[in-house]
XYZ file of C-alpha atoms in Angstrom:
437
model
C -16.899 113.992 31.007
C -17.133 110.247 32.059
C -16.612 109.175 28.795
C -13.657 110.943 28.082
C -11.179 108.570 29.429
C -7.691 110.396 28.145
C -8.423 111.942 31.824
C -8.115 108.818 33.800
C -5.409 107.502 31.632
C -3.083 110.534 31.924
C -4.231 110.677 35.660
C -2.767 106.706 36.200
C 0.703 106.677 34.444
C 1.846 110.532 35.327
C -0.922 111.651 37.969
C 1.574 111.241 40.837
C 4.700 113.002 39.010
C 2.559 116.244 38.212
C 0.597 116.380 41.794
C 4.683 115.788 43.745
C 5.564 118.765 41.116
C 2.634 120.727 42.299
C 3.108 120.126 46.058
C 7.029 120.827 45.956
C 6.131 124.555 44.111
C 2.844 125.373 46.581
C 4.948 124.272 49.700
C 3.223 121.383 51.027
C 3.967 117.914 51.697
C 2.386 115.285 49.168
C 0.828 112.866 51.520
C -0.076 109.190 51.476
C -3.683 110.125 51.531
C -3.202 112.046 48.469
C -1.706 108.888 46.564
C -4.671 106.833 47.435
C -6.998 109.677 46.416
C -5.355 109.920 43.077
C -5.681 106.327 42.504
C -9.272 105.747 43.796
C -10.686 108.419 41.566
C -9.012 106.568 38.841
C -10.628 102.856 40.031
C -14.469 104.945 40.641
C -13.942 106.110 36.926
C -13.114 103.185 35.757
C -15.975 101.347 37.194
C -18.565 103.737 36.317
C -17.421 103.551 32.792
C -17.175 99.762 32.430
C -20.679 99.615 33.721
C -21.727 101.671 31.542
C -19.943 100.376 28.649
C -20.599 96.305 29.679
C -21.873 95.577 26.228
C -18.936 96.491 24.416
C -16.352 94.666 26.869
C -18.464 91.266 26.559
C -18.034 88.362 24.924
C -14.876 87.687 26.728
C -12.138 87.557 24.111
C -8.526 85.220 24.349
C -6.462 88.123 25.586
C -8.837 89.002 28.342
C -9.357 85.142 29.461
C -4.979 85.264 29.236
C -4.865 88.560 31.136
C -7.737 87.407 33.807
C -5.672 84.246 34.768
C -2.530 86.290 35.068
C -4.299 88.142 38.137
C -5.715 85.090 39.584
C -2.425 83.353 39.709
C -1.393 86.962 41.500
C -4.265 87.047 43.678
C -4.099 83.364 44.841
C -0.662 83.220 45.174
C -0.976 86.441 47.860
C -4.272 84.556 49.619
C -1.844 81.350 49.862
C 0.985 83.221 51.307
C -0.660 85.450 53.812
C -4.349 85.439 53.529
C -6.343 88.741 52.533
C -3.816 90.911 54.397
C -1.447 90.274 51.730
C -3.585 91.939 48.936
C -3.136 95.191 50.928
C 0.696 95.063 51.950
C 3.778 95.502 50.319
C 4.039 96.239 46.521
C 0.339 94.176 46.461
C -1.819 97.034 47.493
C -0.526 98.896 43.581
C -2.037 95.714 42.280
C -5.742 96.839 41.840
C -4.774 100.446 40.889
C -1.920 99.925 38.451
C -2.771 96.686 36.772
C -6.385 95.648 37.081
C -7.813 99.136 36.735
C -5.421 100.090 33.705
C -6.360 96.884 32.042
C -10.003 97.389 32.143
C -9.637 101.109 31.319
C -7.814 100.156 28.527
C -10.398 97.466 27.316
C -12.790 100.636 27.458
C -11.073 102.992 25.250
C -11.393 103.241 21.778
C -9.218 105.395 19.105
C -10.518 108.399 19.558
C -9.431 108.218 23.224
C -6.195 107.448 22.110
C -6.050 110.448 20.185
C -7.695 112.971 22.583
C -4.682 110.800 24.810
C -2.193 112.501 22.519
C -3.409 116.256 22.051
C -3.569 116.222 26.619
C -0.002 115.005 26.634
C 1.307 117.589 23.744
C -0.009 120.172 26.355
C 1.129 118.486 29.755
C 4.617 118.549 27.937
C 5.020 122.161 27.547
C 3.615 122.168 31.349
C 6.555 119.906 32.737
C 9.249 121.008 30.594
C 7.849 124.827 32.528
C 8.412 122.838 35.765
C 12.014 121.288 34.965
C 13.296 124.849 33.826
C 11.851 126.646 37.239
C 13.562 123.673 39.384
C 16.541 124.151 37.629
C 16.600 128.054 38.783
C 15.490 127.460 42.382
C 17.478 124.923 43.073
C 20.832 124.773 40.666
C 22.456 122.385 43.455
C 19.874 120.026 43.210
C 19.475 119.824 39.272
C 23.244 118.275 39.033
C 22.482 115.195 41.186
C 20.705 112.684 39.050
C 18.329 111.734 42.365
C 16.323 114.686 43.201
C 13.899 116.728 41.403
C 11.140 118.568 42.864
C 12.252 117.588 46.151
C 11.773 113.805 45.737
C 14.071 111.203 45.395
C 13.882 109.091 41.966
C 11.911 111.530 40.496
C 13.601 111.431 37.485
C 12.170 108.092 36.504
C 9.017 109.152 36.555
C 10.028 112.187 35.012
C 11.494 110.428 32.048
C 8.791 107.838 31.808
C 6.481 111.077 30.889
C 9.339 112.565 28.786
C 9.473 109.401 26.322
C 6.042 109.174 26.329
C 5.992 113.442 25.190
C 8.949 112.066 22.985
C 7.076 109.574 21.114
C 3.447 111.895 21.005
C 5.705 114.242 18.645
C 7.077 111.646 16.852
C 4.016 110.301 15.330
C 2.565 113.911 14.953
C 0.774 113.273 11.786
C 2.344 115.288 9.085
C 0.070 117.591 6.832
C 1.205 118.330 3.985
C -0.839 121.785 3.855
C 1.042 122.765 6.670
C 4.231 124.937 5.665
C 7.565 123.501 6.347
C 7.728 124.894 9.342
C 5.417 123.074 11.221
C 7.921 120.081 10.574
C 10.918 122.398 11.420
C 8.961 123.339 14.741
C 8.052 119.738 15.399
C 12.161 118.618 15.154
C 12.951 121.708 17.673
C 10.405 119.888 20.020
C 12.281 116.062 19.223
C 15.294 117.773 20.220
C 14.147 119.703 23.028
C 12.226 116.674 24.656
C 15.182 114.198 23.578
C 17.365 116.758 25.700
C 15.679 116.240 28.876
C 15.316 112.922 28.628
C 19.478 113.280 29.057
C 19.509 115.880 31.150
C 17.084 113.717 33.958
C 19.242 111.469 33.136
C 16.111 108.897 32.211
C 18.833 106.617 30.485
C 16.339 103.443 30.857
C 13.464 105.298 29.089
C 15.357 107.038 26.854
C 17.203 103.572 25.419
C 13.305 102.274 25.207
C 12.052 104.960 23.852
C 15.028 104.466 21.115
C 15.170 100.918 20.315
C 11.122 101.471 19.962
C 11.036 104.322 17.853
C 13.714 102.637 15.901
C 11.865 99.422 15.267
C 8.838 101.312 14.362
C 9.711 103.679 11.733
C 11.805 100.204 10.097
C 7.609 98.932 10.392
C 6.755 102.008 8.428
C 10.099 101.900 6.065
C 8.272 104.126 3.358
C 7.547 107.067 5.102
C 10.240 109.652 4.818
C 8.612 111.787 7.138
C 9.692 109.007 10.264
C 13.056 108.428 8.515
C 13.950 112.023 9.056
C 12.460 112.517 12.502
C 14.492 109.715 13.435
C 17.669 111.341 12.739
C 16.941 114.192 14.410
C 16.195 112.436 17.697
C 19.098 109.987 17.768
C 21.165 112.847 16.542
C 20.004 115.174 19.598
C 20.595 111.947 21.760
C 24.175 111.039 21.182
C 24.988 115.059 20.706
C 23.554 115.652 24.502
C 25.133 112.724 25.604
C 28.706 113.179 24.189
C 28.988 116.659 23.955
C 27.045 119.256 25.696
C 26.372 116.654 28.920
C 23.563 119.512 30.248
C 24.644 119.596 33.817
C 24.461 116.061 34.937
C 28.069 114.983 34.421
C 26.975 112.303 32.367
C 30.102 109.904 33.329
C 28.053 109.689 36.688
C 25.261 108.199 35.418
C 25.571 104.600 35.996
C 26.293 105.920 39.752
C 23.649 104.851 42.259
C 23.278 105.800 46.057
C 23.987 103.973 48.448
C 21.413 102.125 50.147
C 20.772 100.083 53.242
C 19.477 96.296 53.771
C 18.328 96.411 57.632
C 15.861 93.883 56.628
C 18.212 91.433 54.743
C 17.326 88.830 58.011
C 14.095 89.656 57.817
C 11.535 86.182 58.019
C 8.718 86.321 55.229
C 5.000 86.638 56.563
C 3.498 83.266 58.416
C 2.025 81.260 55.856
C -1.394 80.346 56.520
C -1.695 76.853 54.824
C 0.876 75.398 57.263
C 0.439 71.989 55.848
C 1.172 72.986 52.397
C 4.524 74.971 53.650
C 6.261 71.966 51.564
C 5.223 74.013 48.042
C 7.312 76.662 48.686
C 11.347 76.380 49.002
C 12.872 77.284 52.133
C 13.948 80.642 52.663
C 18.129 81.333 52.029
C 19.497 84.783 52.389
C 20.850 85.852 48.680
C 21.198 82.636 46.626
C 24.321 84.050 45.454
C 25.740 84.043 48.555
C 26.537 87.481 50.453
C 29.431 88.097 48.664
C 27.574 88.606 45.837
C 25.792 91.447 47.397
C 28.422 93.761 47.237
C 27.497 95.706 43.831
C 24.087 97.228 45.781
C 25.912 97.645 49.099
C 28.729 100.058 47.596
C 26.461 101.614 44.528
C 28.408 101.090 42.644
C 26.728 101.133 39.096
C 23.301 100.477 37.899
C 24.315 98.225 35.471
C 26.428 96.027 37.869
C 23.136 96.089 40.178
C 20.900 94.482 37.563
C 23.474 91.519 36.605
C 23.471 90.148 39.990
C 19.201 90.640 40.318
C 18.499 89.001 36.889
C 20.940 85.966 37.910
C 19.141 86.447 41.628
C 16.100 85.436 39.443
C 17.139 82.747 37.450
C 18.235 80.768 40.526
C 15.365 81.877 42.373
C 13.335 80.115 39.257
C 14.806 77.034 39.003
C 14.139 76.666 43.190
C 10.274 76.131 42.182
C 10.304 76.061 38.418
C 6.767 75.211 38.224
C 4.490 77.058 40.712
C 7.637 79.656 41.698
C 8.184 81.088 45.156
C 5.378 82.635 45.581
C 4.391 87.011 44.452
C 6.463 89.549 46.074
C 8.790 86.856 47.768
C 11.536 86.869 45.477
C 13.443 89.461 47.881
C 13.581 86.924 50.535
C 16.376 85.004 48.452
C 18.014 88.372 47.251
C 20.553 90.817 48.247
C 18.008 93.273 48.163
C 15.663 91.998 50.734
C 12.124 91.675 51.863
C 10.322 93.868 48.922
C 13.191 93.346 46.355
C 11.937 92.816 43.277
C 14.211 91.758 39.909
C 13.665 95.043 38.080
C 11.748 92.708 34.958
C 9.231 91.901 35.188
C 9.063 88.635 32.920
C 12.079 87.672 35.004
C 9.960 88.553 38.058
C 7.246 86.491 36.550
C 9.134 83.701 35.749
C 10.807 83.366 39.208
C 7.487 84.162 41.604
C 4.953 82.352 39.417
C 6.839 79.878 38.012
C 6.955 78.723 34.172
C 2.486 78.268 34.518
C 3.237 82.806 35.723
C 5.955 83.434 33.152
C 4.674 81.928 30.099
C 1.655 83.313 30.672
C 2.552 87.097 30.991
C 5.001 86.127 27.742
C 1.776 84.750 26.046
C -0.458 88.277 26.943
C 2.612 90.422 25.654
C 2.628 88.534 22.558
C -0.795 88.433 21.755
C -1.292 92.093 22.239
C 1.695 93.253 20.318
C 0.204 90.920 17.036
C -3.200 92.902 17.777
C -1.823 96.079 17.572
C 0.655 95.047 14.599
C -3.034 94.036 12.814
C -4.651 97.516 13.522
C -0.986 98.954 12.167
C -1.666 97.002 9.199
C -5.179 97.244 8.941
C -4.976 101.398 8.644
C -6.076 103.102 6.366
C -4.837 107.115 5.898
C -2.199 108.898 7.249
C -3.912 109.654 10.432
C -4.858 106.500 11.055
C -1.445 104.840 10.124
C 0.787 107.409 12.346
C -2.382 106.885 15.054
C -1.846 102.903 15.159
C 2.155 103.466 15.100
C 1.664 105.675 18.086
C -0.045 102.653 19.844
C 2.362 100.091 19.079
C 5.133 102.757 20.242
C 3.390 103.096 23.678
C 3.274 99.116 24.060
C 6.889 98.728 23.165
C 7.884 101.459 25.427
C 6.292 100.079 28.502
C 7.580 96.516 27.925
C 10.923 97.145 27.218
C 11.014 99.780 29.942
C 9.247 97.240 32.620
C 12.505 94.823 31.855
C 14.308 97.867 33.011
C 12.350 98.952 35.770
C 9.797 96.969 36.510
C 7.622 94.896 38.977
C 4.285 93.263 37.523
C 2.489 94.374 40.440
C 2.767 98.060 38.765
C 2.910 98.112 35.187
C 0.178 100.345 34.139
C 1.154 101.483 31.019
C 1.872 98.050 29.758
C -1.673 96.698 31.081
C -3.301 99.708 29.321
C -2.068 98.829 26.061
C -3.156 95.267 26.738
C -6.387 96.459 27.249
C -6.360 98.748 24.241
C -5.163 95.431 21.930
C -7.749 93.655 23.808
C -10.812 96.129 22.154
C -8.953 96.022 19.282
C -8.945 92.070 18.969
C -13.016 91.991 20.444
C -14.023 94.686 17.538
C -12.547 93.091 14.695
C -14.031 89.739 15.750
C -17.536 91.096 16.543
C -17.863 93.619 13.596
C -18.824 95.878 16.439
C -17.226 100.232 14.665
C -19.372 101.831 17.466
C -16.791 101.637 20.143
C -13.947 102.032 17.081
């Protein structure tokens, strides 16, 4: 069972969407407690299994030496701020769980947990797509607003995060040709299906990644007809659900966004414990923008709108400290959306807290795993193995495009997995080493 480590993977990137789903149906309220419980039986799994496995994670390779001074900047940059307190406050305490322990889970796996990763989410998606249908009875009010499913607001992004995830585990469904044709004709139902609620949670950020990445990957693989066609049938379910049948969402609504509050707008940042060195770090402003510019998040009034004004938050936040940055998790002290704002990218966010040393070097880890996984893509031999390293790459691409969407490097786990994974990949083509293959 320890070695099985599809378990802890599933568990990291869509433990907490399944266990809200589970506590919303039996009645009881999901609980902080529960969150950390989740998490730590990921980090004591992970552990035991890197012990055990030390000899296959050592020597060192680049992309772990890249990935290990990407946390240190992290970690020192908290200690520098506000001592060890700041490791467990704010967005910081998700550092261990969802990037250091996803990373070194990843490192662990090897193919066949990447496969074994595939057949647990074909099931899981039958499981939620179960769950989506039954909140849709219960609670018909509550499955036309975009922000509540299973009683939780912004469910949906997690929702569709597991959705394009399911979308792309179909997608690179190896295709046997002893198989009648209607294993493919059942397969294309499923595409649809899964493509469908991805537009009816109206998961328009994963859904565009999970687009422009199957797109770019079946070009990769331009000679299999097999991709061509299940391409079609997903962008045709996709712009059929979106211009046409809608499903319940009113789908002009979705760039709508509630409205939220900035009490803590004012709000000082924590006491810096290097007083002397206060001089490193730019004074803090308010939005850089000015106030004025803050008026797209106070009024809602469209995702889209909300993101220009963060990413240009983050370029002028960069060029305060272009070097060294202003610091991790401070960028919301000179943004409209406050004290544990964050840019929604997370190589802007990058850039911006850790400077250029930060940003080039989360640029540099991105790069270097998506060549290592474009090597295994190349490097495969048989169908399996070909649709198996696609699926990989697809994964990766997801996760980064979708963390420029979403994301804050202090959670990225699916991204840091797949760094990981390209990581084992790199350290067993260099050592020789098929045992952990």
């Amino acid at each position: 069972m320890l070695n099985k480590l599809h378990y802890p993977s599933f568990l990291i990137l869509f433990g907490l969407i399944f266990g809200l789903a589970i506590s919303h149906y039996l009645s009881f309220l999901w609980s902080k407690w529960m969150t950390i419980l989740l998490y730590m039986i990921c980090l004591i799994w992970t552990f035991l299994i890197t012990i055990k496995q030390r000899s296959h994670l050592l020597p060192t390779q680049d992309l772990d030496k890249l990935t290990f001074f990407f946390f240190f900047l992290i970690t020192i940059g908290l200690l520098f701020d506000s001592g060890f307190r700041g490791l467990f406050t704010g967005h910081a305490r998700y550092f261990l769980p969802l990037l250091i322990v996803p990373y070194f889970l990843g490192r662990a796996m090897c193919r066949i947990d990447l496969i074994q990763f595939m057949r647990l989410i074909t099931y899981a998606t039958f499981i939620m797509a179960c769950l989506l249908l039954l909140n849709y009875w219960i609670e018909i009010q509550a499955s036309t607003r975009r922000w509540s499913f299973f009683g939780y607001d912004h469910s949906p992004l997690l929702i569709a995060n597991f959705l394009v995830i399911s979308l792309v585990t179909f997608f690179f469904q190896p295709y046997v040709k002893k198989k009648n044709h209607w294993y493919e004709v059942i397969n294309s139902l499923l595409l649809i299906g899964i493509t469908c609620l991805l537009v009816w949670v109206s998961g328009r950020g994963w859904l565009l990644a999970g687009l422009i990445t199957i797109t770019c990957v079946t070009i990769l693989t331009f000679r299999n007809k097999v991709l061509w066609y299940r391409l079609f049938v997903v962008w045709f379910a996709a712009v059929v659900s979106i211009v046409f049948l809608k499903l319940g969402v009113g789908y002009k609504l979705l760039l709508t966004t509630p409205e939220v509050t900035f009490e803590g707008l004012n709000l000082l940042p924590p006491r810096n414990i290097f007083e002397g060195l206060s001089f490193l770090r730019p004074p803090v402003t308010g939005p850089i923008l000015g106030e004025e510019s803050c008026e797209p998040l106070w009024k809602g009034i469209n995702s889209v709108a909300i993101r220009h004004i963060l990413y240009l938050e983050a370029f002028e936040v960069f060029k305060l400290s272009p070097i060294i940055g202003v610091g991790p998790g401070r960028i919301g002290f000179y943004s409209c959306n406050g004290p544990g704002g964050f840019p929604h990218a997370t190589l802007l966010q990058a850039f911006s807290e850790l400077g250029f040393i930060g940003g080039l070097c989360l640029l540099s880890i991105a790069t270097y795993s998506g060549v290592s996984l474009l090597q295994y893509y190349l490097a495969s031999r048989g169908k399996n193995d070909e649709f198996l390293a696609a699926f990989a790459i697809s994964l990766f691409l997801i996760y980064f495009i979708g963390d420029q969407i979403y994301g804050n490097f202090f959670m990225m786990p699916g991204f840091a997995l797949m760094c990981g994974f390209a990581a084992m990949l790199n350290s067993t083509r260099k050592t020789g080493d098929k045992s952990n293959a």
